[in-house]
CSV table of C-alpha atoms and ligand atoms in Angstrom, one decimal:
chain,number,residue,atom,x,y,z
A,95,MET,CA,2.1,-7.2,-12.6
A,96,LEU,CA,-0.3,-6.3,-15.3
A,97,GLU,CA,-2.2,-3.1,-14.7
A,98,SER,CA,-5.6,-4.3,-15.9
A,99,ASP,CA,-5.5,-7.2,-13.4
A,100,HIS,CA,-4.4,-4.7,-10.8
A,101,ASP,CA,-7.3,-2.4,-11.5
A,102,ALA,CA,-9.8,-5.2,-11.4
A,103,ARG,CA,-9.0,-6.8,-8.1
A,104,TRP,CA,-6.9,-5.0,-5.7
A,105,GLY,CA,-6.7,-2.0,-3.6
A,106,GLU,CA,-3.3,-1.0,-2.4
A,107,GLY,CA,-2.7,0.8,0.8
A,108,CYS,CA,-3.4,4.5,0.1
A,109,GLY,CA,-0.9,7.3,0.5
A,110,VAL,CA,-1.1,10.2,2.9
A,111,PHE,CA,0.8,13.4,3.2
A,112,GLY,CA,0.7,16.5,5.4
A,113,ILE,CA,2.7,19.7,5.9
A,114,PHE,CA,2.6,22.4,8.5
A,115,GLY,CA,4.2,25.8,8.4
A,116,HIS,CA,5.0,26.4,4.7
A,117,PRO,CA,3.6,29.2,2.5
A,118,ASP,CA,3.5,26.8,-0.5
A,119,ALA,CA,1.7,24.0,1.4
A,120,ALA,CA,-0.6,22.9,-1.4
A,121,ARG,CA,2.1,22.7,-4.1
A,122,LEU,CA,4.4,20.8,-1.8
A,123,THR,CA,1.6,18.4,-1.0
A,124,TYR,CA,1.1,17.9,-4.8
A,125,TYR,CA,4.7,16.9,-5.2
A,126,GLY,CA,4.5,14.7,-2.1
A,127,LEU,CA,1.4,12.9,-3.4
A,128,PHE,CA,3.0,12.5,-6.8
A,129,ALA,CA,5.8,10.6,-5.1
A,130,LEU,CA,3.2,8.4,-3.4
A,131,GLN,CA,1.2,7.8,-6.6
A,132,HIS,CA,2.2,4.1,-6.5
A,133,ARG,CA,0.1,3.7,-3.4
A,134,GLY,CA,-3.2,4.6,-5.1
A,135,GLN,CA,-4.3,5.8,-8.5
A,136,GLU,CA,-8.0,6.0,-8.1
A,137,SER,CA,-8.4,9.5,-6.7
A,138,ALA,CA,-6.3,12.3,-5.3
A,139,GLY,CA,-7.1,15.2,-3.0
A,140,ILE,CA,-5.6,18.1,-1.1
A,141,ALA,CA,-7.1,20.2,1.8
A,142,THR,CA,-5.4,23.4,3.0
A,143,SER,CA,-6.1,25.7,5.9
A,144,ASP,CA,-5.8,29.4,5.5
A,145,ARG,CA,-6.6,31.8,8.3
A,146,GLY,CA,-9.3,29.6,9.9
A,147,GLU,CA,-10.8,28.4,6.6
A,148,ILE,CA,-10.3,24.8,5.3
A,149,ARG,CA,-10.6,24.4,1.5
A,150,HIS,CA,-10.3,21.2,-0.4
A,151,LEU,CA,-10.2,19.8,-3.9
A,152,LYS,CA,-10.4,16.2,-4.9
A,153,GLY,CA,-11.0,14.3,-8.1
A,154,MET,CA,-10.8,10.8,-9.7
A,155,GLY,CA,-7.7,9.7,-11.3
A,156,LEU,CA,-4.0,10.5,-11.0
A,157,VAL,CA,-2.5,13.4,-9.1
A,158,ALA,CA,-1.4,15.0,-12.3
A,159,ASP,CA,-4.9,14.6,-13.8
A,160,VAL,CA,-6.7,16.2,-10.8
A,161,PHE,CA,-4.5,19.2,-10.1
A,162,THR,CA,-3.5,22.1,-12.3
A,163,PRO,CA,-1.5,25.2,-11.5
A,164,ASP,CA,-4.7,27.1,-11.5
A,165,ASN,CA,-6.7,24.9,-9.1
A,166,LEU,CA,-3.7,24.6,-6.8
A,167,SER,CA,-3.5,28.3,-6.6
A,168,ARG,CA,-7.0,28.3,-5.2
A,169,LEU,CA,-5.8,26.3,-2.2
A,170,PRO,CA,-3.9,28.9,-0.1
A,171,GLY,CA,-2.6,28.3,3.4
A,172,ASN,CA,0.4,27.1,5.1
A,173,ILE,CA,-1.0,23.8,6.4
A,174,ALA,CA,-2.1,21.1,4.0
A,175,ILE,CA,-2.9,17.4,3.9
A,176,GLY,CA,-3.3,15.2,0.9
A,177,HIS,CA,-4.3,11.7,-0.1
A,178,VAL,CA,-4.1,9.2,-3.0
A,179,ARG,CA,-6.6,6.5,-2.9
A,180,TYR,CA,-7.1,3.0,-4.1
A,181,SER,CA,-10.4,1.8,-2.6
A,182,THR,CA,-10.1,-0.8,0.1
A,183,THR,CA,-13.4,-0.1,1.8
A,184,GLY,CA,-16.1,1.8,0.2
A,185,ARG,CA,-16.8,1.9,-3.5
A,186,SER,CA,-14.9,3.8,-6.1
A,187,LEU,CA,-16.8,7.1,-5.9
A,188,ILE,CA,-15.8,10.7,-5.8
A,189,GLU,CA,-17.6,11.0,-2.5
A,190,ASN,CA,-15.2,8.5,-1.1
A,191,ALA,CA,-12.1,10.4,-2.3
A,192,GLN,CA,-10.1,12.0,0.5
A,193,PRO,CA,-9.3,14.1,2.4
A,194,LEU,CA,-12.7,14.0,4.0
A,195,VAL,CA,-13.6,17.5,5.3
A,196,VAL,CA,-16.3,17.9,8.0
A,197,ARG,CA,-17.7,20.7,9.9
A,198,TYR,CA,-18.5,20.2,13.6
A,199,ARG,CA,-19.6,22.4,16.4
A,200,GLY,CA,-16.1,23.6,17.2
A,201,GLY,CA,-14.9,24.2,13.6
A,202,MET,CA,-13.6,22.1,10.7
A,203,LEU,CA,-11.6,19.0,10.4
A,204,ALA,CA,-9.9,17.2,7.4
A,205,VAL,CA,-8.9,13.6,7.5
A,206,ALA,CA,-6.9,11.4,5.2
A,207,HIS,CA,-6.4,7.7,6.0
A,208,ASN,CA,-4.3,4.8,4.8
A,209,GLY,CA,-5.3,1.4,6.2
A,210,ASN,CA,-8.5,-0.3,7.3
A,211,LEU,CA,-10.5,-0.1,10.4
A,212,THR,CA,-11.5,-3.6,11.5
A,213,ASN,CA,-14.5,-2.5,13.7
A,214,ALA,CA,-15.8,0.0,11.2
A,215,LEU,CA,-19.0,-1.9,10.4
A,216,GLN,CA,-20.0,-2.2,14.0
A,217,MET,CA,-19.1,1.4,14.8
A,218,ARG,CA,-21.1,2.6,11.9
A,219,GLN,CA,-24.2,0.8,13.1
A,220,GLU,CA,-23.7,2.2,16.6
A,221,LEU,CA,-23.3,5.8,15.3
A,222,ALA,CA,-26.2,5.5,12.9
A,223,ALA,CA,-28.4,4.2,15.7
A,224,ARG,CA,-27.6,7.5,17.5
A,225,GLY,CA,-28.7,9.5,14.5
A,226,ALA,CA,-25.4,10.0,12.6
A,227,VAL,CA,-25.7,10.7,8.9
A,228,PHE,CA,-22.9,9.5,6.6
A,229,GLN,CA,-21.7,11.2,3.5
A,230,THR,CA,-19.4,8.4,2.4
A,231,THR,CA,-19.1,4.6,2.6
A,232,THR,CA,-15.6,4.8,3.9
A,233,ASP,CA,-14.4,3.7,7.4
A,234,THR,CA,-12.5,7.0,7.6
A,235,GLU,CA,-15.6,8.9,8.2
A,236,MET,CA,-16.1,7.0,11.4
A,237,VAL,CA,-13.1,8.8,12.9
A,238,ALA,CA,-14.4,12.2,11.8
A,239,HIS,CA,-17.8,11.5,13.3
A,240,LEU,CA,-16.3,10.3,16.5
A,241,ALA,CA,-14.0,13.3,16.8
A,242,ALA,CA,-16.8,15.6,16.0
A,243,ARG,CA,-19.0,14.0,18.6
A,244,TYR,CA,-16.4,14.1,21.3
A,245,ALA,CA,-15.4,17.7,20.5
A,246,GLY,CA,-17.9,19.8,22.4
A,247,ALA,CA,-18.9,16.9,24.6
A,248,ASP,CA,-18.1,17.4,28.2
A,249,GLY,CA,-14.5,17.3,29.0
A,250,HIS,CA,-13.3,17.5,25.4
A,251,LYS,CA,-13.5,21.1,24.6
A,252,ASP,CA,-10.1,20.8,23.2
A,253,VAL,CA,-10.2,19.3,19.7
A,254,VAL,CA,-6.9,17.4,20.1
A,255,ALA,CA,-8.3,15.7,23.2
A,256,ALA,CA,-11.5,14.8,21.2
A,257,ILE,CA,-9.5,13.3,18.3
A,258,ARG,CA,-7.4,11.4,20.7
A,259,ARG,CA,-10.5,10.1,22.4
A,260,ALA,CA,-12.0,9.0,19.1
A,261,PHE,CA,-9.0,6.8,18.4
A,262,GLN,CA,-9.7,4.9,21.5
A,263,ASP,CA,-12.9,3.6,19.9
A,264,VAL,CA,-11.3,2.4,16.6
A,265,GLN,CA,-9.4,-0.8,15.9
A,266,GLY,CA,-7.4,-1.9,12.9
A,267,ALA,CA,-4.7,-0.4,10.8
A,268,TYR,CA,-4.4,3.3,10.3
A,269,ALA,CA,-1.8,5.8,9.3
A,270,MET,CA,-3.8,9.0,9.4
A,271,VAL,CA,-3.1,12.6,8.9
A,272,LEU,CA,-5.7,15.1,10.2
A,273,MET,CA,-5.9,18.9,10.0
A,274,THR,CA,-7.8,21.4,12.0
A,275,GLU,CA,-7.8,25.1,11.2
A,276,ASP,CA,-4.5,25.5,13.0
A,277,ARG,CA,-3.0,22.1,13.5
A,278,LEU,CA,-1.5,19.1,11.7
A,279,ILE,CA,-1.9,15.8,13.3
A,280,GLY,CA,-0.5,12.4,12.5
A,281,VAL,CA,-1.6,9.1,14.1
A,282,ARG,CA,-0.4,5.6,13.7
A,283,ASP,CA,-2.3,2.5,15.0
A,284,PRO,CA,-0.9,0.8,18.1
A,285,HIS,CA,0.7,-1.9,16.1
A,286,GLY,CA,2.1,0.5,13.4
A,287,ILE,CA,0.8,-1.8,10.7
A,288,ARG,CA,0.8,0.9,8.0
A,289,PRO,CA,3.9,3.2,7.7
A,290,LEU,CA,4.0,6.9,8.6
A,291,SER,CA,7.1,9.1,8.8
A,292,LEU,CA,7.9,12.5,10.1
A,293,GLY,CA,10.2,14.9,8.3
A,294,ARG,CA,11.4,18.5,8.3
A,295,LEU,CA,11.7,21.1,5.5
A,296,GLY,CA,13.3,24.1,7.0
A,297,ASP,CA,11.0,25.2,9.8
A,298,ALA,CA,8.1,23.2,8.4
A,299,TRP,CA,7.0,19.8,9.6
A,300,VAL,CA,6.0,17.1,7.1
A,301,LEU,CA,4.2,13.7,7.4
A,302,ALA,CA,4.1,11.1,4.7
A,303,SER,CA,3.3,7.4,4.2
A,304,GLU,CA,6.8,6.9,2.8
A,305,SER,CA,10.1,8.8,3.0
A,306,CYS,CA,10.3,9.0,-0.8
A,307,ALA,CA,7.8,11.9,-0.5
A,308,PHE,CA,10.3,13.8,1.7
A,309,ASP,CA,13.0,13.4,-0.9
A,310,ALA,CA,10.6,14.6,-3.5
A,311,ILE,CA,10.3,18.0,-1.8
A,312,GLY,CA,13.8,18.2,-0.4
A,313,ALA,CA,12.7,17.5,3.2
A,314,GLU,CA,14.7,15.5,5.7
A,315,MET,CA,13.5,12.3,7.4
A,316,VAL,CA,13.3,12.9,11.1
A,317,ARG,CA,11.9,9.6,12.3
A,318,ASP,CA,8.9,7.2,11.9
A,319,VAL,CA,5.8,8.1,13.9
A,320,ALA,CA,5.8,5.4,16.6
A,321,PRO,CA,3.1,2.8,16.8
A,322,GLY,CA,0.2,4.2,18.9
A,323,GLU,CA,1.7,7.7,18.7
A,324,MET,CA,-0.1,10.9,17.8
A,325,VAL,CA,2.0,13.8,16.8
A,326,VAL,CA,0.4,17.2,16.9
A,327,VAL,CA,2.1,20.2,15.2
A,328,ASP,CA,0.9,23.7,16.0
A,329,ARG,CA,2.5,27.1,16.3
A,330,ALA,CA,4.3,26.0,19.5
A,331,GLY,CA,6.0,23.1,17.7
A,332,LEU,CA,5.7,19.4,17.7
A,333,HIS,CA,4.0,17.5,20.6
A,334,SER,CA,3.9,13.7,20.9
A,335,LEU,CA,1.0,12.0,22.7
A,336,ALA,CA,0.0,8.3,23.0
A,337,VAL,CA,-3.4,7.3,21.6
A,338,ALA,CA,-3.3,3.8,22.9
A,339,PRO,CA,-1.2,1.6,25.1
A,340,ALA,CA,1.8,0.2,23.2
A,341,ALA,CA,1.0,-3.1,21.5
A,342,ARG,CA,3.4,-5.5,19.7
A,343,PRO,CA,4.8,-3.6,16.7
A,344,ALA,CA,3.6,-5.2,13.5
A,345,LEU,CA,4.7,-3.2,10.4
A,346,CYS,CA,3.4,-4.8,7.2
A,347,LEU,CA,6.0,-7.1,5.7
A,348,PHE,CA,4.3,-6.8,2.3
A,349,GLU,CA,5.4,-3.1,2.2
A,350,PHE,CA,8.9,-4.5,1.8
A,351,VAL,CA,7.9,-7.1,-0.7
A,352,TYR,CA,5.8,-5.1,-3.0
A,353,LEU,CA,3.9,-2.0,-1.8
A,354,ALA,CA,6.5,0.6,-0.9
A,355,ARG,CA,8.8,2.5,-3.3
A,356,PRO,CA,12.4,1.2,-3.5
A,357,ASP,CA,13.8,4.6,-2.4
A,358,SER,CA,11.8,4.7,0.8
A,359,ASN,CA,13.1,3.7,4.2
A,360,LEU,CA,10.7,1.9,6.5
A,361,ALA,CA,11.7,1.3,10.1
A,362,GLY,CA,15.2,2.3,9.2
A,363,VAL,CA,15.5,-0.2,6.3
A,364,ASN,CA,15.8,0.8,2.7
A,365,VAL,CA,13.1,-1.0,0.7
A,366,HIS,CA,15.3,-1.6,-2.4
A,367,MET,CA,18.1,-3.1,-0.2
A,368,ALA,CA,15.5,-5.3,1.5
A,369,ARG,CA,14.3,-6.6,-1.8
A,370,LYS,CA,17.8,-7.3,-3.0
A,371,ALA,CA,18.5,-9.1,0.3
A,372,LEU,CA,15.3,-11.2,-0.2
A,373,GLY,CA,16.6,-12.2,-3.6
A,374,ARG,CA,20.0,-13.1,-2.2
A,375,ARG,CA,18.4,-15.3,0.5
A,376,LEU,CA,16.3,-16.9,-2.2
A,377,ALA,CA,19.4,-17.9,-4.1
A,378,ARG,CA,20.9,-19.4,-0.9
A,379,ASP,CA,17.8,-21.3,0.1
A,380,TRP,CA,16.7,-22.4,-3.4
A,381,PRO,CA,19.7,-22.6,-5.8
A,382,VAL,CA,19.2,-24.1,-9.3
A,383,GLU,CA,21.5,-24.7,-12.3
A,384,ALA,CA,20.7,-22.0,-14.9
A,385,ASP,CA,22.1,-19.8,-17.6
A,386,LEU,CA,20.6,-16.5,-16.5
A,387,VAL,CA,18.4,-14.8,-13.9
A,388,ALA,CA,15.7,-12.4,-14.9
A,389,GLY,CA,13.1,-10.4,-12.9
A,390,VAL,CA,9.4,-9.9,-13.7
A,391,PRO,CA,9.1,-6.1,-14.4
A,392,ASP,CA,8.9,-4.1,-12.3
A,393,SER,CA,8.2,-5.9,-9.1
A,394,GLY,CA,10.8,-8.7,-9.4
A,395,ILE,CA,13.8,-6.8,-10.7
A,396,ALA,CA,15.5,-5.9,-7.4
A,397,ALA,CA,15.1,-9.5,-6.0
A,398,ALA,CA,16.4,-10.9,-9.3
A,399,ALA,CA,19.5,-8.7,-9.1
A,400,GLY,CA,20.1,-10.0,-5.6
A,401,TYR,CA,19.5,-13.6,-6.7
A,402,ALA,CA,22.0,-13.3,-9.6
A,403,GLU,CA,24.6,-11.6,-7.4
A,404,GLU,CA,24.5,-14.4,-4.8
A,405,ALA,CA,24.2,-17.3,-7.3
A,406,GLY,CA,26.9,-15.9,-9.6
A,407,ILE,CA,24.6,-16.4,-12.5
A,408,PRO,CA,24.4,-13.5,-15.1
A,409,TYR,CA,21.5,-11.1,-14.6
A,410,GLU,CA,19.6,-10.5,-17.9
A,411,VAL,CA,16.6,-8.6,-19.1
A,412,ALA,CA,14.3,-11.3,-20.4
A,413,LEU,CA,11.0,-9.4,-20.3
A,414,VAL,CA,10.1,-5.9,-21.4
A,415,LYS,CA,7.1,-4.0,-20.1
A,416,ASN,CA,5.4,-1.3,-22.0
A,417,ARG,CA,5.3,1.7,-19.6
A,418,TYR,CA,2.6,3.6,-21.3
A,419,ILE,CA,-0.3,1.4,-20.6
A,420,GLY,CA,-2.6,3.4,-18.4
A,421,ARG,CA,-6.3,3.7,-17.6
A,422,THR,CA,-7.1,5.0,-21.1
A,423,PHE,CA,-5.7,1.9,-22.9
A,424,ILE,CA,-8.4,0.1,-24.8
A,425,GLN,CA,-8.8,-3.2,-23.0
A,426,PRO,CA,-8.9,-6.2,-25.3
A,427,THR,CA,-12.0,-8.3,-25.5
A,428,GLU,CA,-12.1,-12.0,-24.6
A,429,SER,CA,-11.5,-12.9,-28.3
A,430,ASP,CA,-8.2,-10.9,-28.5
A,431,ARG,CA,-6.9,-11.7,-25.1
A,432,LEU,CA,-4.1,-9.4,-24.0
A,433,GLU,CA,-1.8,-12.3,-23.1
A,434,ALA,CA,-2.0,-13.4,-26.7
A,435,LEU,CA,-1.3,-9.9,-27.9
A,436,HIS,CA,1.9,-9.4,-25.9
A,437,VAL,CA,1.2,-5.8,-25.8
A,438,LYS,CA,2.0,-5.1,-22.1
A,439,LEU,CA,4.8,-7.6,-21.7
A,440,ASN,CA,7.1,-9.2,-24.2
A,441,ALA,CA,10.0,-11.7,-24.0
A,442,LEU,CA,13.4,-11.1,-25.5
A,443,ARG,CA,14.0,-14.1,-27.7
A,444,LYS,CA,17.6,-13.2,-28.3
A,445,VAL,CA,18.2,-13.5,-24.6
A,446,VAL,CA,16.2,-16.5,-23.6
A,447,ASP,CA,16.3,-18.8,-26.6
A,448,GLY,CA,17.7,-22.2,-25.6
A,449,LYS,CA,18.4,-21.0,-22.1
A,450,ARG,CA,17.6,-22.2,-18.6
A,451,VAL,CA,16.0,-19.2,-16.9
A,452,VAL,CA,15.5,-18.4,-13.2
A,453,LEU,CA,12.6,-16.0,-13.2
A,454,VAL,CA,12.2,-14.0,-10.0
A,455,ASP,CA,9.0,-12.2,-8.9
A,456,ASP,CA,8.1,-10.7,-5.5
A,457,SER,CA,4.9,-12.7,-5.0
A,458,ILE,CA,2.3,-15.0,-6.5
A,459,VAL,CA,-1.3,-14.1,-5.6
A,460,ARG,CA,-3.7,-15.7,-8.1
A,461,GLY,CA,-0.9,-17.1,-10.2
A,462,VAL,CA,-2.2,-15.4,-13.4
A,463,THR,CA,0.9,-13.2,-13.8
A,464,SER,CA,3.3,-16.1,-13.2
A,465,ARG,CA,1.6,-18.4,-15.7
A,466,HIS,CA,1.6,-15.6,-18.3
A,467,THR,CA,5.3,-14.8,-17.8
A,468,VAL,CA,6.4,-18.4,-17.9
A,469,ARG,CA,4.4,-18.9,-21.1
A,470,LEU,CA,6.0,-15.9,-22.7
A,471,LEU,CA,9.5,-17.1,-21.9
A,472,ARG,CA,8.8,-20.6,-23.2
A,473,ALA,CA,7.3,-19.2,-26.4
A,474,ALA,CA,10.5,-17.2,-26.8
A,475,GLY,CA,12.5,-20.4,-26.7
A,476,ALA,CA,13.4,-20.8,-23.0
A,477,GLN,CA,14.4,-24.4,-22.2
A,478,GLU,CA,13.6,-24.3,-18.5
A,479,VAL,CA,11.9,-21.8,-16.4
A,480,HIS,CA,12.4,-21.9,-12.6
A,481,LEU,CA,10.2,-19.5,-10.7
A,482,ARG,CA,11.7,-18.1,-7.5
A,483,ILE,CA,9.4,-16.0,-5.3
A,484,SER,CA,11.0,-13.5,-2.9
A,485,SER,CA,8.2,-13.9,-0.3
A,486,ALA,CA,6.3,-16.7,1.4
A,487,PRO,CA,3.1,-18.2,-0.1
A,488,TYR,CA,0.3,-15.6,0.0
A,489,ARG,CA,-2.5,-17.5,1.8
A,490,TRP,CA,-4.5,-15.1,3.9
A,491,PRO,CA,-6.5,-12.0,2.8
A,492,CYS,CA,-5.3,-8.7,4.3
A,493,PHE,CA,-7.8,-6.9,6.5
A,494,TYR,CA,-5.5,-3.9,7.1
A,495,GLY,CA,-5.6,-2.0,3.9
A,496,ILE,CA,-4.4,-4.2,1.1
A,497,ASP,CA,-7.6,-5.4,-0.5
A,498,THR,CA,-6.3,-8.7,-2.1
A,499,SER,CA,-8.3,-11.3,-3.8
A,500,ARG,CA,-10.7,-13.5,-1.9
A,501,ALA,CA,-9.1,-16.5,-0.2
A,502,SER,CA,-10.7,-18.8,-2.8
A,503,GLU,CA,-8.6,-17.1,-5.5
A,504,LEU,CA,-5.3,-17.3,-3.8
A,505,VAL,CA,-3.4,-20.0,-5.6
A,506,ALA,CA,-1.3,-21.0,-2.5
A,507,VAL,CA,-4.5,-21.9,-0.6
A,508,GLY,CA,-5.2,-25.6,-0.8
A,509,HIS,CA,-2.5,-26.3,-3.4
A,510,SER,CA,0.8,-28.0,-3.0
A,511,ILE,CA,4.1,-26.7,-4.5
A,512,ARG,CA,3.8,-29.4,-7.1
A,513,GLU,CA,0.3,-28.3,-8.0
A,514,ILE,CA,1.4,-24.7,-8.2
A,515,GLU,CA,4.2,-25.6,-10.5
A,516,GLN,CA,1.7,-27.3,-12.8
A,517,MET,CA,-0.7,-24.4,-12.6
A,518,VAL,CA,1.9,-21.8,-13.6
A,519,GLU,CA,3.6,-24.2,-16.0
A,520,ALA,CA,7.1,-23.8,-14.4
A,521,ASP,CA,9.8,-26.4,-14.1
A,522,SER,CA,10.0,-25.5,-10.5
A,523,VAL,CA,8.5,-23.0,-8.1
A,524,ARG,CA,10.1,-22.1,-4.7
A,525,TYR,CA,9.2,-19.5,-2.1
A,526,LEU,CA,10.9,-18.0,0.9
A,527,SER,CA,9.7,-18.8,4.5
A,528,VAL,CA,8.5,-15.9,6.6
A,529,GLU,CA,11.4,-16.5,8.9
A,530,ALA,CA,13.9,-16.2,6.0
A,531,MET,CA,12.0,-13.0,4.9
A,532,ALA,CA,12.4,-11.3,8.2
A,533,GLU,CA,16.1,-12.2,8.4
A,534,ALA,CA,16.7,-10.9,4.9
A,535,VAL,CA,14.8,-7.6,5.7
A,536,GLY,CA,16.8,-7.4,8.9
A,537,LEU,CA,13.8,-6.8,11.3
A,538,PRO,CA,12.6,-9.3,13.9
A,539,LEU,CA,9.7,-11.4,12.7
A,540,SER,CA,8.0,-10.5,16.0
A,541,SER,CA,8.0,-6.8,15.0
A,542,LEU,CA,6.2,-7.4,11.6
A,543,CYS,CA,2.7,-8.1,10.4
A,544,HIS,CA,2.9,-11.3,8.3
A,545,ALA,CA,-0.8,-12.2,8.4
A,546,CYS,CA,-1.0,-12.6,4.6
A,547,PHE,CA,1.6,-15.4,4.8
A,548,SER,CA,0.9,-16.9,8.2
A,549,GLY,CA,-2.7,-16.2,9.1
A,550,GLU,CA,-1.5,-14.6,12.4
A,551,TYR,CA,-3.5,-11.4,12.5
A,552,PRO,CA,-2.2,-8.9,15.0
A,553,VAL,CA,-5.7,-7.2,15.3
A,554,PRO,CA,-8.7,-9.4,15.7
A,555,VAL,CA,-10.9,-9.3,12.6
A,556,ASP,CA,-14.6,-8.7,12.6
A,557,PRO,CA,-16.2,-12.2,12.2
A,558,ALA,CA,-18.4,-10.9,9.4
A,559,GLN,CA,-15.4,-9.8,7.4
A,560,ALA,CA,-13.4,-13.0,8.2
A,561,LYS,CA,-16.1,-15.4,7.3
A,562,GLU,CA,-14.8,-16.1,3.9
A,563,VAL,CA,-11.3,-16.7,5.1
A,564,PHE,CA,-12.4,-19.4,7.5
A,565,GLU,CA,-14.5,-21.0,4.8
A,566,TYR,CA,-11.3,-21.7,2.8
A,567,HIS,CA,-8.9,-22.6,5.6
B,986,LIG,P1,-1.1,-12.8,-9.6
B,986,LIG,O1,-1.3,-12.9,-11.1
B,986,LIG,O2,-2.4,-12.6,-8.9
B,986,LIG,O3,-0.3,-14.0,-9.1
B,986,LIG,O4,-0.2,-11.5,-9.4
B,986,LIG,C1,1.0,-11.5,-8.8
B,986,LIG,C2,1.7,-10.2,-9.2
B,986,LIG,O5,1.0,-9.1,-8.7
B,986,LIG,C3,3.1,-10.1,-8.7
B,986,LIG,O6,3.9,-9.8,-9.9
B,986,LIG,C4,3.1,-9.0,-7.7
B,986,LIG,O7,4.2,-8.1,-8.0
B,986,LIG,C5,1.8,-8.2,-8.0
B,986,LIG,N1,1.1,-7.9,-6.7
B,986,LIG,C6,1.2,-8.5,-5.6
B,986,LIG,N2,0.4,-7.9,-4.7
B,986,LIG,C7,-0.2,-6.9,-5.3
B,986,LIG,C8,-1.2,-5.8,-4.9
B,986,LIG,N3,-1.7,-5.8,-3.7
B,986,LIG,N4,-1.6,-5.0,-5.9
B,986,LIG,C9,-1.1,-5.1,-7.1
B,986,LIG,N5,-0.2,-6.0,-7.5
B,986,LIG,C10,0.2,-6.9,-6.6
């Protein structure tokens, strides 16, 4: 995937982190966020609680750009939460960076969210009608407002009860970490669409979007937060409450395909092993005579290794990606198109010249990356290029935190395989089925969200948001 495209059109699920009971809470949160950087590069923030005072610092850019030893030292306390953001709702503004910190009648509350609330628009209108004033354009603020409103209202003197009540009003996908002056709270939506795990570091408790953040700080994975569960950590220890009646579990299948880091385990499945298994299944379902198998860096590498292993065809490095392209890279103008410059990605002529290549990638969204990589290989002398995709055709926009292109831009919408082959200029293109994907990952299809592939949305989507989808299907 090319970063410039990425920046222009997508928001990934964000990353959240939280820790309770460690004197170095801010610094450990920094390392945790650093491990979750792949989940969002737009802004980063940390809030800490120290003797009844919540402080926070957030900024635009990467974790390492926002925090310094000096500013981290100004975040004392032994409870902290953190967030890395790639905007899914709300524009790219510093006001929308998280954690969001609010003051209410009973005290202070900090909130960090990964996911997307599907009834945010409607809730916002209702709250605004009652006089609520919003600081941000994010759906996360809704939860803070609701919690603040319930706290202090009759029957909800206890802030935990108020927060729990607030979650009864929201719908959609959320993995949230919240912090009061003396508590760390983690909540996962009733379907568990976005991941959230619980870990331990000595006596401290840790929450993170992905278990790779536990490894980063030397913490141990305890378990996933269950769908619909709210874990509350205070001085007395960990308490588990239900926020909503259990619904069908629906962990995002795309986490395994692309979003999560290979060294994370989700629902007990290692992401790298899942990607390799997807590649192996692809080789069984869609074999082809070829001289070598290559992956599109970085997203297709694991599946390509699995494909090569299963097919008994040598795995090769056919494409090299320049790792140093970041936000500061001077983007080419239309006249010197980046594809033509081969700055970000280049093909290895020595490897592919005269060869029949199986090119593996994890997904095709708009088809731009695929066409570009196929062209690169042909220009370097490849005789045939067979594209193998380790997921099903991506046909339906995500309303749960991955802000993909509009339906009209998804190449698999309204095009046959033959047409897609022509559009990406490959000799053949083959995908996995969702059933094959679930089998390869090793989780029941009925326990996964596969809406982007099947159009079966586990949580009803606001008709205003869904309008565009139905226009194209
Ligand atoms: P496209 O050019 O739109 O077909 O892009 C497909 C490429 O983007 C694949 O190589 C994927 O690895 C990558 N990709 C898929 N989903 C996302 C996402 N949500 N954010 C960033 N990159 C993605």
